[in-house]
């Protein structure tokens, strides 16, 4: 079987795609790079907002047309697959295979007899499953430390798609990390919907699992170079997490702490279970232990009932914190969530206008924060070639995207030191340094003529 996967959604979905892909390969399937080459197309879906749902719908429409021309098995997995909305869509578009986020390991059934099947249970074996390591030389990897979510934020569909929270045993996490280290991974991102609640679900408490702060210390001592984590929910954040970050050198000084809104009234309606004041206290704790912490957040603009004054409080909170980075979303009413059922949506134009103002403010903060790093030396993980010929791209420990010209002895993916020369709100430009902080000689750039010689298409 030739299988092709298309992934929407967050890092958890990317991680799940990796798990399913490796499962398929171990059972004899070939992974191919396009729908055209495939006889099994599997879409890993997201249901967080209307837009990813619509994308899946249009893709399913295309695949249904394709099905009339040649035999092809179509599958849907991920968050949307777990919802009635997704199941209705699957019926409508003649989807053959439906797999929820809790039953990934059942994917093998598709190779057995090409039967149509739906697998939507939350199965325990997933929690101890260790996917095969990525290819040798992979620099970055994700590692799921928990699944599901026990919160009930009124706008959010995730508790319905990914079920209740289950923390993974540290032994299983560390065993997976060993396989990543053996493959050469330099940076691992620990994943969970609410990593600060790690160890607090009932099963975890019964098994005596450590707190998230202690898990960070455990992971940080394994020899991995960089550790990041997401998502850190403010409600369960403790000062000990900031302390663990400060006392464990491998943990990157980067924290994504979604505030969602700066207004207590809106936070209450969202059922976020913290106040603006508590949130700011966490920021103060982080700054106390990590004066150079890079801060990032998520914000929902235009939650039902958000007044101009509420929104102003979000803008004020932005200015109080001065985020380096932010993900800003327009509220999207998700069927089946409490806010969809009980509150009336605000007009689209109003939401769009507020988003525009917030994006502008964030741009200014990102510019200011990034500019402050010009002249500093940063550890950069360079993934590989940038779009511009002769450059490498990657990111800092603080998750700033970086571009640097290739240099002697530093012309391929790897972890290096770079001096930041120039910064825009969304990108940093640097020069690679040697171990003594001296600039490495840049590689000679190809002249346009020489570049054309190496590119036969351009010659023609
Ligand atoms: N578990 C994480 C969030 C996961 S979802 C946390 O609680 O922080 C990622 C982000 O999507 C959320 O932080 C939120 O900002 C956004 N989001 C979730 N549901 C949304 C909705 N219905 N409309 C708009 N944005 C939403
Ligand atoms: Fe959704 Fe809230 Fe859970 Fe995050 S904590 S996944 S926003 S319900
Ligand atoms: Fe992630 Fe989307 Fe599910 S954001 S948890 S894939 S709904």
CSV table of C-alpha atoms and ligand atoms in Angstrom, one decimal:
chain,number,residue,atom,x,y,z
A,1,UNK,CA,0.0,0.0,0.0
A,2,UNK,CA,1.2,3.5,-0.8
A,3,UNK,CA,0.0,5.9,1.8
A,4,UNK,CA,0.0,9.7,2.0
A,5,UNK,CA,-0.8,11.8,5.1
A,6,UNK,CA,-1.9,15.4,5.3
A,7,UNK,CA,-1.7,17.1,8.7
A,8,UNK,CA,-3.6,20.0,10.1
A,9,UNK,CA,-3.6,21.4,13.6
A,10,UNK,CA,-1.1,21.7,16.4
A,11,UNK,CA,2.1,20.0,17.3
A,12,UNK,CA,0.2,17.2,19.0
A,13,UNK,CA,-1.3,16.3,15.6
A,14,UNK,CA,2.2,16.4,14.1
A,15,UNK,CA,3.4,14.0,16.8
A,16,UNK,CA,0.4,11.7,16.2
A,17,UNK,CA,1.1,11.8,12.4
A,18,UNK,CA,4.6,10.6,13.1
A,19,UNK,CA,3.2,7.8,15.3
A,20,UNK,CA,0.7,6.6,12.7
A,21,UNK,CA,3.2,7.0,9.8
A,22,UNK,CA,5.8,4.8,11.6
A,23,UNK,CA,3.0,2.3,12.4
A,24,UNK,CA,2.1,2.1,8.7
A,25,UNK,CA,5.7,1.7,7.6
A,26,UNK,CA,6.4,-1.0,10.2
A,27,UNK,CA,3.5,-2.9,8.7
A,28,UNK,CA,4.8,-2.7,5.2
A,29,UNK,CA,3.3,0.5,3.7
A,30,UNK,CA,5.3,3.0,1.7
A,31,UNK,CA,4.8,6.6,2.5
A,32,UNK,CA,4.5,8.7,-0.6
A,33,UNK,CA,4.7,12.5,-1.1
A,34,UNK,CA,1.5,13.3,-3.0
A,35,UNK,CA,-2.1,12.3,-3.3
A,36,UNK,CA,-1.5,11.3,-6.9
A,37,UNK,CA,0.9,8.5,-6.0
A,38,UNK,CA,-1.2,7.2,-3.1
A,39,UNK,CA,-3.8,4.5,-2.8
A,40,UNK,CA,-4.5,5.5,0.8
A,41,UNK,CA,-4.9,9.1,1.8
A,42,UNK,CA,-5.2,9.9,5.5
A,43,UNK,CA,-6.1,13.4,6.8
A,44,UNK,CA,-5.1,14.3,10.3
A,45,UNK,CA,-7.7,16.8,11.2
A,46,UNK,CA,-8.1,19.7,13.6
A,47,UNK,CA,-11.4,21.1,14.9
A,48,UNK,CA,-10.2,24.1,17.0
A,49,UNK,CA,-11.6,26.8,14.8
A,50,UNK,CA,-14.0,26.9,11.8
A,51,UNK,CA,-11.1,27.4,9.3
A,52,UNK,CA,-9.3,24.0,9.7
A,53,UNK,CA,-12.7,22.3,9.6
A,54,UNK,CA,-13.5,24.0,6.3
A,55,UNK,CA,-10.2,23.0,4.8
A,56,UNK,CA,-10.9,19.3,5.6
A,57,UNK,CA,-14.3,19.6,4.0
A,58,UNK,CA,-12.9,20.9,0.8
A,59,UNK,CA,-10.2,18.3,0.7
A,60,UNK,CA,-12.7,15.6,1.3
A,61,UNK,CA,-14.7,17.0,-1.7
A,62,UNK,CA,-11.6,16.7,-3.9
A,63,UNK,CA,-10.9,13.2,-2.7
A,64,UNK,CA,-14.5,12.1,-3.4
A,65,UNK,CA,-14.1,13.3,-7.0
A,66,UNK,CA,-10.8,11.4,-7.3
A,67,UNK,CA,-12.6,8.3,-6.0
A,68,UNK,CA,-14.9,8.3,-9.0
A,69,UNK,CA,-11.8,8.1,-11.3
A,70,UNK,CA,-9.7,5.4,-9.4
A,71,UNK,CA,-9.9,3.2,-6.4
A,72,UNK,CA,-8.5,5.0,-3.3
A,73,UNK,CA,-9.0,4.5,0.4
A,74,UNK,CA,-9.8,7.8,2.2
A,75,UNK,CA,-9.2,8.1,6.0
A,76,UNK,CA,-9.7,10.8,8.6
A,77,UNK,CA,-8.0,10.9,11.9
A,78,UNK,CA,-7.4,13.5,14.6
A,79,UNK,CA,-9.7,15.8,16.5
A,80,UNK,CA,-12.4,16.3,14.0
A,81,UNK,CA,-12.8,12.6,13.5
A,82,UNK,CA,-13.8,12.2,17.1
A,83,UNK,CA,-16.7,14.7,16.8
A,84,UNK,CA,-20.2,14.1,15.5
A,85,UNK,CA,-19.5,17.0,13.1
A,86,UNK,CA,-16.6,15.0,11.6
A,87,UNK,CA,-18.5,11.7,11.6
A,88,UNK,CA,-21.3,13.4,9.7
A,89,UNK,CA,-18.8,14.7,7.2
A,90,UNK,CA,-17.3,11.2,6.9
A,91,UNK,CA,-20.7,9.8,5.9
A,92,UNK,CA,-21.4,12.7,3.5
A,93,UNK,CA,-18.1,12.3,1.7
A,94,UNK,CA,-17.8,8.5,1.8
A,95,UNK,CA,-14.8,8.3,4.0
A,96,UNK,CA,-13.6,4.7,4.5
A,97,UNK,CA,-11.6,4.9,7.7
A,98,UNK,CA,-12.1,7.0,10.8
A,99,UNK,CA,-9.7,7.0,13.7
A,100,UNK,CA,-10.0,9.1,16.8
A,101,UNK,CA,-7.0,10.6,18.7
A,102,UNK,CA,-7.3,7.8,21.3
A,103,UNK,CA,-7.1,4.9,18.9
A,104,UNK,CA,-4.1,5.7,16.6
A,105,UNK,CA,-2.6,2.2,17.0
A,106,UNK,CA,-5.6,0.7,15.3
A,107,UNK,CA,-4.4,2.1,12.0
A,108,UNK,CA,-2.9,-1.3,11.1
A,109,UNK,CA,-6.4,-2.6,10.3
A,110,UNK,CA,-6.3,-0.6,7.1
A,111,UNK,CA,-3.6,-2.9,5.8
A,112,UNK,CA,-5.3,-6.1,6.8
A,113,UNK,CA,-8.2,-6.3,4.4
A,114,UNK,CA,-9.0,-2.8,3.2
A,115,UNK,CA,-12.1,-3.0,5.3
A,116,UNK,CA,-14.0,0.2,6.2
A,117,UNK,CA,-13.8,0.8,9.9
A,118,UNK,CA,-14.3,3.5,12.6
A,119,UNK,CA,-12.1,3.4,15.7
A,120,UNK,CA,-13.0,6.0,18.2
A,121,UNK,CA,-12.1,4.6,21.6
A,122,UNK,CA,-9.6,6.1,24.0
A,123,UNK,CA,-7.2,3.1,24.4
A,124,UNK,CA,-4.7,2.8,27.2
A,125,UNK,CA,-1.9,1.2,25.2
A,126,UNK,CA,-1.3,4.5,23.4
A,127,UNK,CA,0.1,6.0,26.7
A,128,UNK,CA,3.1,3.6,26.8
A,129,UNK,CA,3.6,3.5,23.1
A,130,UNK,CA,7.1,4.6,22.0
A,131,UNK,CA,7.2,5.5,18.3
A,132,UNK,CA,10.3,4.5,16.4
A,133,UNK,CA,13.0,7.1,16.4
A,134,UNK,CA,13.2,9.7,13.6
A,135,UNK,CA,15.9,9.4,11.0
A,136,UNK,CA,19.5,9.7,12.2
A,137,UNK,CA,20.6,13.4,12.3
A,138,UNK,CA,17.1,14.8,13.0
A,139,UNK,CA,17.7,17.8,15.2
A,140,UNK,CA,14.2,18.6,16.6
A,141,UNK,CA,11.5,16.3,17.9
A,142,UNK,CA,8.2,16.4,19.8
A,143,UNK,CA,7.5,14.2,22.8
A,144,UNK,CA,4.0,13.8,24.1
A,145,UNK,CA,4.0,13.7,27.9
A,146,UNK,CA,0.2,13.6,28.4
A,147,UNK,CA,-2.9,13.3,26.4
A,148,UNK,CA,-6.4,15.0,26.8
A,149,UNK,CA,-7.5,17.9,28.9
A,150,UNK,CA,-9.4,18.1,32.2
A,151,UNK,CA,-10.3,21.8,31.8
A,152,UNK,CA,-13.6,23.1,30.3
A,153,UNK,CA,-12.8,26.4,28.8
A,154,UNK,CA,-16.1,27.4,27.4
A,155,UNK,CA,-14.9,28.1,23.8
A,156,UNK,CA,-12.8,25.0,23.4
A,157,UNK,CA,-13.6,21.7,21.6
A,158,UNK,CA,-10.4,19.9,22.7
A,159,UNK,CA,-11.8,18.1,25.9
A,160,UNK,CA,-14.4,16.6,23.6
A,161,UNK,CA,-11.9,15.5,20.9
A,162,UNK,CA,-9.0,14.3,23.1
A,163,UNK,CA,-10.8,13.1,26.2
A,164,UNK,CA,-9.8,13.4,29.8
A,165,UNK,CA,-6.2,14.1,30.8
A,166,UNK,CA,-3.9,11.1,31.2
A,167,UNK,CA,-0.2,11.7,32.1
A,168,UNK,CA,2.4,9.4,30.7
A,169,UNK,CA,4.7,7.6,33.1
A,170,UNK,CA,8.2,9.3,33.3
A,171,UNK,CA,9.9,5.9,32.5
A,172,UNK,CA,8.1,5.8,29.2
A,173,UNK,CA,8.9,9.4,28.5
A,174,UNK,CA,12.6,8.9,29.3
A,175,UNK,CA,12.7,5.7,27.2
A,176,UNK,CA,11.4,7.6,24.2
A,177,UNK,CA,13.8,10.5,24.9
A,178,UNK,CA,16.7,7.9,24.8
A,179,UNK,CA,15.7,6.9,21.3
A,180,UNK,CA,15.6,10.6,20.3
A,181,UNK,CA,19.0,11.2,21.8
A,182,UNK,CA,20.4,8.2,19.9
A,183,UNK,CA,19.1,9.7,16.7
A,184,UNK,CA,21.0,12.9,17.4
A,185,UNK,CA,18.1,15.0,18.4
A,186,UNK,CA,19.2,18.3,20.0
A,187,UNK,CA,15.9,19.9,20.9
A,188,UNK,CA,12.8,18.3,22.2
A,189,UNK,CA,9.5,19.9,22.8
A,190,UNK,CA,7.4,18.3,25.5
A,191,UNK,CA,3.7,18.3,24.5
A,192,UNK,CA,0.5,18.4,26.5
A,193,UNK,CA,-2.7,20.6,26.5
A,194,UNK,CA,-1.8,21.7,30.0
A,195,UNK,CA,1.7,20.6,30.9
A,196,UNK,CA,1.5,22.3,34.3
A,197,UNK,CA,-1.2,19.8,35.3
A,198,UNK,CA,1.1,16.9,34.5
A,199,UNK,CA,0.9,14.3,37.3
A,200,UNK,CA,-2.4,15.6,38.6
A,201,UNK,CA,-4.9,13.4,36.9
A,202,UNK,CA,-6.3,10.6,39.1
A,203,UNK,CA,-4.3,7.8,37.5
A,204,UNK,CA,-1.1,9.8,37.7
A,205,UNK,CA,-1.7,10.6,41.4
A,206,UNK,CA,-2.3,7.0,42.2
A,207,UNK,CA,1.0,6.1,40.4
A,208,UNK,CA,2.9,8.8,42.3
A,209,UNK,CA,4.0,10.6,39.2
A,210,UNK,CA,6.3,13.6,39.7
A,211,UNK,CA,5.1,17.2,39.2
A,212,UNK,CA,5.8,18.9,35.9
A,213,UNK,CA,8.7,20.9,37.4
A,214,UNK,CA,10.4,17.7,38.6
A,215,UNK,CA,9.7,16.1,35.2
A,216,UNK,CA,11.5,19.1,33.6
A,217,UNK,CA,14.5,18.5,35.9
A,218,UNK,CA,14.5,14.7,35.0
A,219,UNK,CA,14.4,15.4,31.3
A,220,UNK,CA,16.9,18.2,31.6
A,221,UNK,CA,19.5,15.9,33.1
A,222,UNK,CA,19.5,13.3,30.3
A,223,UNK,CA,22.0,15.0,28.2
A,224,UNK,CA,19.5,16.6,25.7
A,225,UNK,CA,20.8,20.0,24.7
A,226,UNK,CA,17.5,22.0,24.6
A,227,UNK,CA,14.1,21.4,26.1
A,228,UNK,CA,11.0,23.4,25.4
A,229,UNK,CA,7.4,22.7,26.3
A,230,UNK,CA,3.9,23.6,25.4
A,231,UNK,CA,1.2,24.4,26.5
A,232,UNK,CA,1.6,25.9,29.9
A,233,UNK,CA,-1.8,26.8,31.4
A,234,UNK,CA,-1.7,29.7,33.8
A,235,UNK,CA,-4.1,28.1,36.2
A,236,UNK,CA,-1.8,25.3,37.1
A,237,UNK,CA,1.4,27.2,36.7
A,238,UNK,CA,3.6,27.2,39.8
A,239,UNK,CA,6.7,29.1,40.7
A,240,UNK,CA,8.5,25.8,40.9
A,241,UNK,CA,8.2,25.5,37.1
A,242,UNK,CA,10.1,28.8,36.8
A,243,UNK,CA,12.6,27.6,39.3
A,244,UNK,CA,13.1,24.3,37.4
A,245,UNK,CA,13.7,26.3,34.2
A,246,UNK,CA,16.3,28.4,36.0
A,247,UNK,CA,18.1,25.6,37.7
A,248,UNK,CA,18.2,23.2,34.7
A,249,UNK,CA,20.4,24.6,32.0
A,250,UNK,CA,18.9,22.5,29.2
A,251,UNK,CA,15.4,24.0,29.7
A,252,UNK,CA,15.2,26.9,27.3
A,253,UNK,CA,14.3,30.3,28.8
A,254,UNK,CA,11.2,30.4,26.7
A,255,UNK,CA,7.6,30.2,28.0
A,256,UNK,CA,4.3,30.2,26.1
A,257,UNK,CA,1.7,31.2,28.7
A,258,UNK,CA,-1.7,31.7,27.0
A,259,UNK,CA,-3.6,34.5,28.6
A,260,UNK,CA,-6.6,34.5,26.2
A,261,UNK,CA,-7.9,37.8,27.5
A,262,UNK,CA,-6.8,40.6,29.8
A,263,UNK,CA,-10.3,41.2,31.2
A,264,UNK,CA,-11.4,39.3,34.3
A,265,UNK,CA,-15.0,39.4,33.1
A,266,UNK,CA,-14.1,37.7,29.9
A,267,UNK,CA,-11.8,35.2,31.6
A,268,UNK,CA,-14.7,34.2,33.9
A,269,UNK,CA,-17.0,33.7,30.9
A,270,UNK,CA,-14.3,31.6,29.3
A,271,UNK,CA,-14.0,29.6,32.5
A,272,UNK,CA,-10.2,30.0,32.4
A,273,UNK,CA,-10.0,29.8,36.2
A,274,UNK,CA,-7.4,32.5,36.8
A,275,UNK,CA,-7.6,36.3,37.0
A,276,UNK,CA,-5.6,38.9,35.3
A,277,UNK,CA,-3.8,39.6,38.6
A,278,UNK,CA,-2.9,35.9,39.1
A,279,UNK,CA,-1.6,35.8,35.5
A,280,UNK,CA,0.6,38.8,36.1
A,281,UNK,CA,1.9,37.2,39.3
A,282,UNK,CA,3.1,34.2,37.2
A,283,UNK,CA,4.8,36.6,34.8
A,284,UNK,CA,6.5,38.3,37.8
A,285,UNK,CA,7.6,34.8,39.1
A,286,UNK,CA,9.0,33.9,35.7
A,287,UNK,CA,10.9,37.2,35.4
A,288,UNK,CA,12.3,36.8,39.0
A,289,UNK,CA,13.9,33.5,38.2
A,290,UNK,CA,14.5,34.0,34.5
A,291,UNK,CA,15.2,37.7,33.9
A,292,UNK,CA,15.8,37.0,30.2
A,293,UNK,CA,12.8,34.8,29.6
A,294,UNK,CA,11.2,35.1,26.2
A,295,UNK,CA,7.4,35.3,26.6
A,296,UNK,CA,4.7,34.2,24.2
A,297,UNK,CA,1.0,33.9,24.5
A,298,UNK,CA,-2.3,33.0,22.9
A,299,UNK,CA,-5.2,35.5,22.7
A,300,UNK,CA,-8.8,35.1,21.6
A,301,UNK,CA,-10.2,38.3,20.3
A,302,UNK,CA,-13.9,39.0,20.2
A,303,UNK,CA,-15.1,36.4,22.6
A,304,UNK,CA,-18.9,36.7,23.0
A,305,UNK,CA,-19.8,39.8,25.1
A,306,UNK,CA,-16.3,41.3,24.9
A,307,UNK,CA,-16.8,45.1,25.2
A,308,UNK,CA,-14.4,47.7,24.0
A,309,UNK,CA,-13.4,48.1,27.6
A,310,UNK,CA,-12.7,44.4,27.9
A,311,UNK,CA,-10.6,44.5,24.8
A,312,UNK,CA,-8.7,47.6,26.1
A,313,UNK,CA,-7.8,45.6,29.1
A,314,UNK,CA,-6.2,43.0,26.8
A,315,UNK,CA,-4.2,45.7,25.1
A,316,UNK,CA,-3.1,47.0,28.5
A,317,UNK,CA,-2.0,43.6,29.6
A,318,UNK,CA,0.0,43.3,26.4
A,319,UNK,CA,1.8,46.5,27.3
A,320,UNK,CA,2.3,45.4,30.9
A,321,UNK,CA,3.9,42.1,29.8
A,322,UNK,CA,5.5,43.1,26.5
A,323,UNK,CA,5.3,39.7,24.8
A,324,UNK,CA,8.1,38.7,22.4
A,325,UNK,CA,5.7,36.6,20.4
A,326,UNK,CA,1.9,36.0,20.3
A,327,UNK,CA,-0.7,33.9,18.5
A,328,UNK,CA,-3.8,35.9,18.1
A,329,UNK,CA,-7.1,34.3,17.1
A,330,UNK,CA,-10.6,35.6,16.3
A,331,UNK,CA,-13.1,33.8,18.4
A,332,UNK,CA,-14.7,31.0,16.3
A,333,UNK,CA,-17.9,29.5,17.7
A,334,UNK,CA,-17.4,25.7,17.8
A,335,UNK,CA,-20.7,23.6,17.7
A,336,UNK,CA,-21.0,21.6,20.9
A,337,UNK,CA,-19.0,24.0,23.1
A,338,UNK,CA,-20.7,25.9,26.0
A,339,UNK,CA,-19.9,29.3,24.6
A,340,UNK,CA,-21.6,28.4,21.3
A,341,UNK,CA,-24.7,27.2,23.1
A,342,UNK,CA,-25.1,30.0,25.6
A,343,UNK,CA,-23.6,33.2,24.1
A,344,UNK,CA,-24.2,35.2,21.0
A,345,UNK,CA,-21.3,35.7,18.6
A,346,UNK,CA,-20.1,39.3,18.0
A,347,UNK,CA,-20.2,40.8,14.5
A,348,UNK,CA,-17.4,39.6,12.3
A,349,UNK,CA,-16.3,43.1,11.4
A,350,UNK,CA,-15.9,44.1,15.0
A,351,UNK,CA,-13.8,41.0,15.7
A,352,UNK,CA,-11.6,41.6,12.7
A,353,UNK,CA,-11.1,45.2,13.6
A,354,UNK,CA,-10.0,44.3,17.1
A,355,UNK,CA,-7.7,41.7,15.8
A,356,UNK,CA,-6.0,44.2,13.5
A,357,UNK,CA,-5.3,46.5,16.5
A,358,UNK,CA,-3.9,43.7,18.5
A,359,UNK,CA,-1.7,42.5,15.7
A,360,UNK,CA,-0.3,46.0,15.2
A,361,UNK,CA,0.5,46.3,19.0
A,362,UNK,CA,2.2,42.9,19.0
A,363,UNK,CA,4.2,43.9,16.0
A,364,UNK,CA,5.6,46.8,17.9
A,365,UNK,CA,6.4,44.7,20.9
A,366,UNK,CA,8.1,42.0,18.8
A,367,UNK,CA,10.1,44.7,17.1
A,368,UNK,CA,11.2,46.2,20.4
A,369,UNK,CA,12.0,42.9,22.0
A,370,UNK,CA,13.9,41.6,19.0
A,371,UNK,CA,15.8,44.8,18.5
A,372,UNK,CA,17.0,44.5,22.1
A,373,UNK,CA,18.8,41.3,21.1
A,374,UNK,CA,20.8,42.9,18.2
A,375,UNK,CA,24.5,42.5,19.1
A,376,UNK,CA,23.9,39.5,21.4
A,377,UNK,CA,25.2,36.0,20.8
A,378,UNK,CA,22.5,33.4,20.5
A,379,UNK,CA,22.6,29.6,20.4
A,380,UNK,CA,20.8,28.8,17.1
A,381,UNK,CA,19.5,25.5,15.9
A,382,UNK,CA,19.7,25.6,12.1
A,383,UNK,CA,17.3,23.2,10.4
A,384,UNK,CA,18.8,23.5,7.0
A,385,UNK,CA,18.8,25.7,3.9
A,386,UNK,CA,16.8,28.9,3.9
A,387,UNK,CA,14.8,30.0,0.9
A,388,UNK,CA,17.6,32.4,0.0
A,389,UNK,CA,20.5,30.6,-1.6
A,390,UNK,CA,23.6,30.5,0.7
A,391,UNK,CA,21.6,30.9,3.9
A,392,UNK,CA,20.6,28.6,6.7
A,393,UNK,CA,17.4,29.0,8.8
A,394,UNK,CA,16.4,28.0,12.2
A,395,UNK,CA,15.6,29.4,15.6
A,396,UNK,CA,17.1,30.5,18.9
A,397,UNK,CA,16.5,29.0,22.4
A,398,UNK,CA,13.8,31.7,22.7
A,399,UNK,CA,12.0,30.5,19.5
A,400,UNK,CA,13.0,33.5,17.4
A,401,UNK,CA,13.2,32.6,13.8
A,402,UNK,CA,16.8,33.2,12.5
A,403,UNK,CA,18.5,33.4,9.2
A,404,UNK,CA,22.3,33.3,8.8
A,405,UNK,CA,24.7,33.1,5.8
A,406,UNK,CA,26.5,29.8,5.6
A,407,UNK,CA,30.1,30.0,6.9
A,408,UNK,CA,33.2,28.0,6.8
A,409,UNK,CA,32.7,24.9,8.9
A,410,UNK,CA,29.0,25.8,9.4
A,411,UNK,CA,27.3,25.2,6.1
A,412,UNK,CA,24.7,22.6,7.1
A,413,UNK,CA,22.0,21.9,9.7
A,414,UNK,CA,23.3,21.9,13.3
A,415,UNK,CA,23.5,23.9,16.5
A,416,UNK,CA,25.8,26.9,16.4
A,417,UNK,CA,26.3,30.3,17.9
A,418,UNK,CA,25.3,33.4,16.0
A,419,UNK,CA,25.5,37.1,16.6
A,420,UNK,CA,22.3,38.9,15.9
A,421,UNK,CA,23.0,41.7,13.4
A,422,UNK,CA,19.5,42.9,12.5
A,423,UNK,CA,16.0,42.2,13.6
A,424,UNK,CA,12.5,42.8,12.3
A,425,UNK,CA,9.3,41.9,14.2
A,426,UNK,CA,9.2,38.4,12.7
A,427,UNK,CA,12.8,37.5,11.8
A,428,UNK,CA,16.4,37.9,13.1
A,429,UNK,CA,19.4,38.0,10.9
A,430,UNK,CA,22.8,36.9,12.2
A,431,UNK,CA,26.4,35.9,11.5
A,432,UNK,CA,27.9,32.6,12.7
A,433,UNK,CA,30.6,32.7,15.3
A,434,UNK,CA,33.3,30.3,16.3
A,435,UNK,CA,33.9,29.0,19.8
A,436,UNK,CA,35.8,32.2,20.7
A,437,UNK,CA,33.1,34.5,19.6
A,438,UNK,CA,34.9,35.4,16.4
A,439,UNK,CA,32.9,35.7,13.2
A,440,UNK,CA,33.4,32.7,10.9
A,441,UNK,CA,34.3,33.5,7.3
A,442,UNK,CA,31.3,33.4,5.1
A,443,UNK,CA,31.2,31.0,2.2
A,444,UNK,CA,31.7,32.7,-1.1
A,445,UNK,CA,28.4,33.3,-2.8
A,446,UNK,CA,27.7,31.9,-6.2
A,447,UNK,CA,27.5,34.5,-8.9
A,448,UNK,CA,24.1,34.5,-10.7
A,449,UNK,CA,25.8,33.0,-13.7
A,450,UNK,CA,27.4,30.2,-11.7
A,451,UNK,CA,24.1,29.6,-9.9
A,452,UNK,CA,22.3,29.3,-13.2
A,453,UNK,CA,24.9,26.7,-14.3
A,454,UNK,CA,23.9,24.5,-11.3
A,455,UNK,CA,20.2,24.9,-12.1
A,456,UNK,CA,19.4,23.5,-15.6
A,457,UNK,CA,15.8,24.8,-15.4
A,458,UNK,CA,17.1,28.4,-15.1
A,459,UNK,CA,19.5,27.8,-18.0
A,460,UNK,CA,16.7,26.8,-20.2
B,1,LIG,N1,-4.4,23.9,25.9
B,1,LIG,C1,-4.0,25.2,25.5
B,1,LIG,C2,-4.6,25.6,24.2
B,1,LIG,C3,-4.8,24.7,23.1
B,1,LIG,S1,-5.7,25.4,21.7
B,1,LIG,C4,-4.3,26.2,26.6
B,1,LIG,O1,-5.3,26.1,27.2
B,1,LIG,O2,-3.6,27.1,26.7
B,1,LIG,C5,-4.6,26.6,21.2
B,1,LIG,C6,-5.3,28.0,21.2
B,1,LIG,O3,-6.3,28.1,20.3
B,1,LIG,C7,-5.9,28.4,22.5
B,1,LIG,O4,-4.9,28.9,23.4
B,1,LIG,C8,-6.8,29.5,22.1
B,1,LIG,O5,-6.2,30.8,22.1
B,1,LIG,C9,-7.2,29.1,20.7
B,1,LIG,N2,-8.6,28.6,20.6
B,1,LIG,C10,-9.1,27.6,21.2
B,1,LIG,N3,-10.4,27.5,20.9
B,1,LIG,C11,-10.7,28.6,20.1
B,1,LIG,C12,-11.9,29.1,19.5
B,1,LIG,N4,-13.1,28.4,19.6
B,1,LIG,N5,-11.8,30.2,18.7
B,1,LIG,C13,-10.7,30.9,18.6
B,1,LIG,N6,-9.5,30.4,19.2
B,1,LIG,C14,-9.5,29.3,19.9
B,2,LIG,FE1,-9.0,23.8,25.6
B,2,LIG,FE2,-8.9,25.0,27.9
B,2,LIG,FE3,-8.1,22.5,27.7
B,2,LIG,FE4,-6.6,24.4,26.6
B,2,LIG,S1,-7.1,24.1,28.8
B,2,LIG,S2,-7.2,22.5,25.6
B,2,LIG,S3,-8.1,25.9,26.0
B,2,LIG,S4,-10.2,23.3,27.4
B,3,LIG,FE1,-4.6,20.4,18.2
B,3,LIG,FE2,-6.6,21.1,16.6
B,3,LIG,FE3,-6.9,19.0,18.1
B,3,LIG,S1,-5.3,22.4,17.8
B,3,LIG,S2,-5.6,19.4,19.9
B,3,LIG,S3,-5.4,19.3,16.5
B,3,LIG,S4,-8.4,20.5,17.7
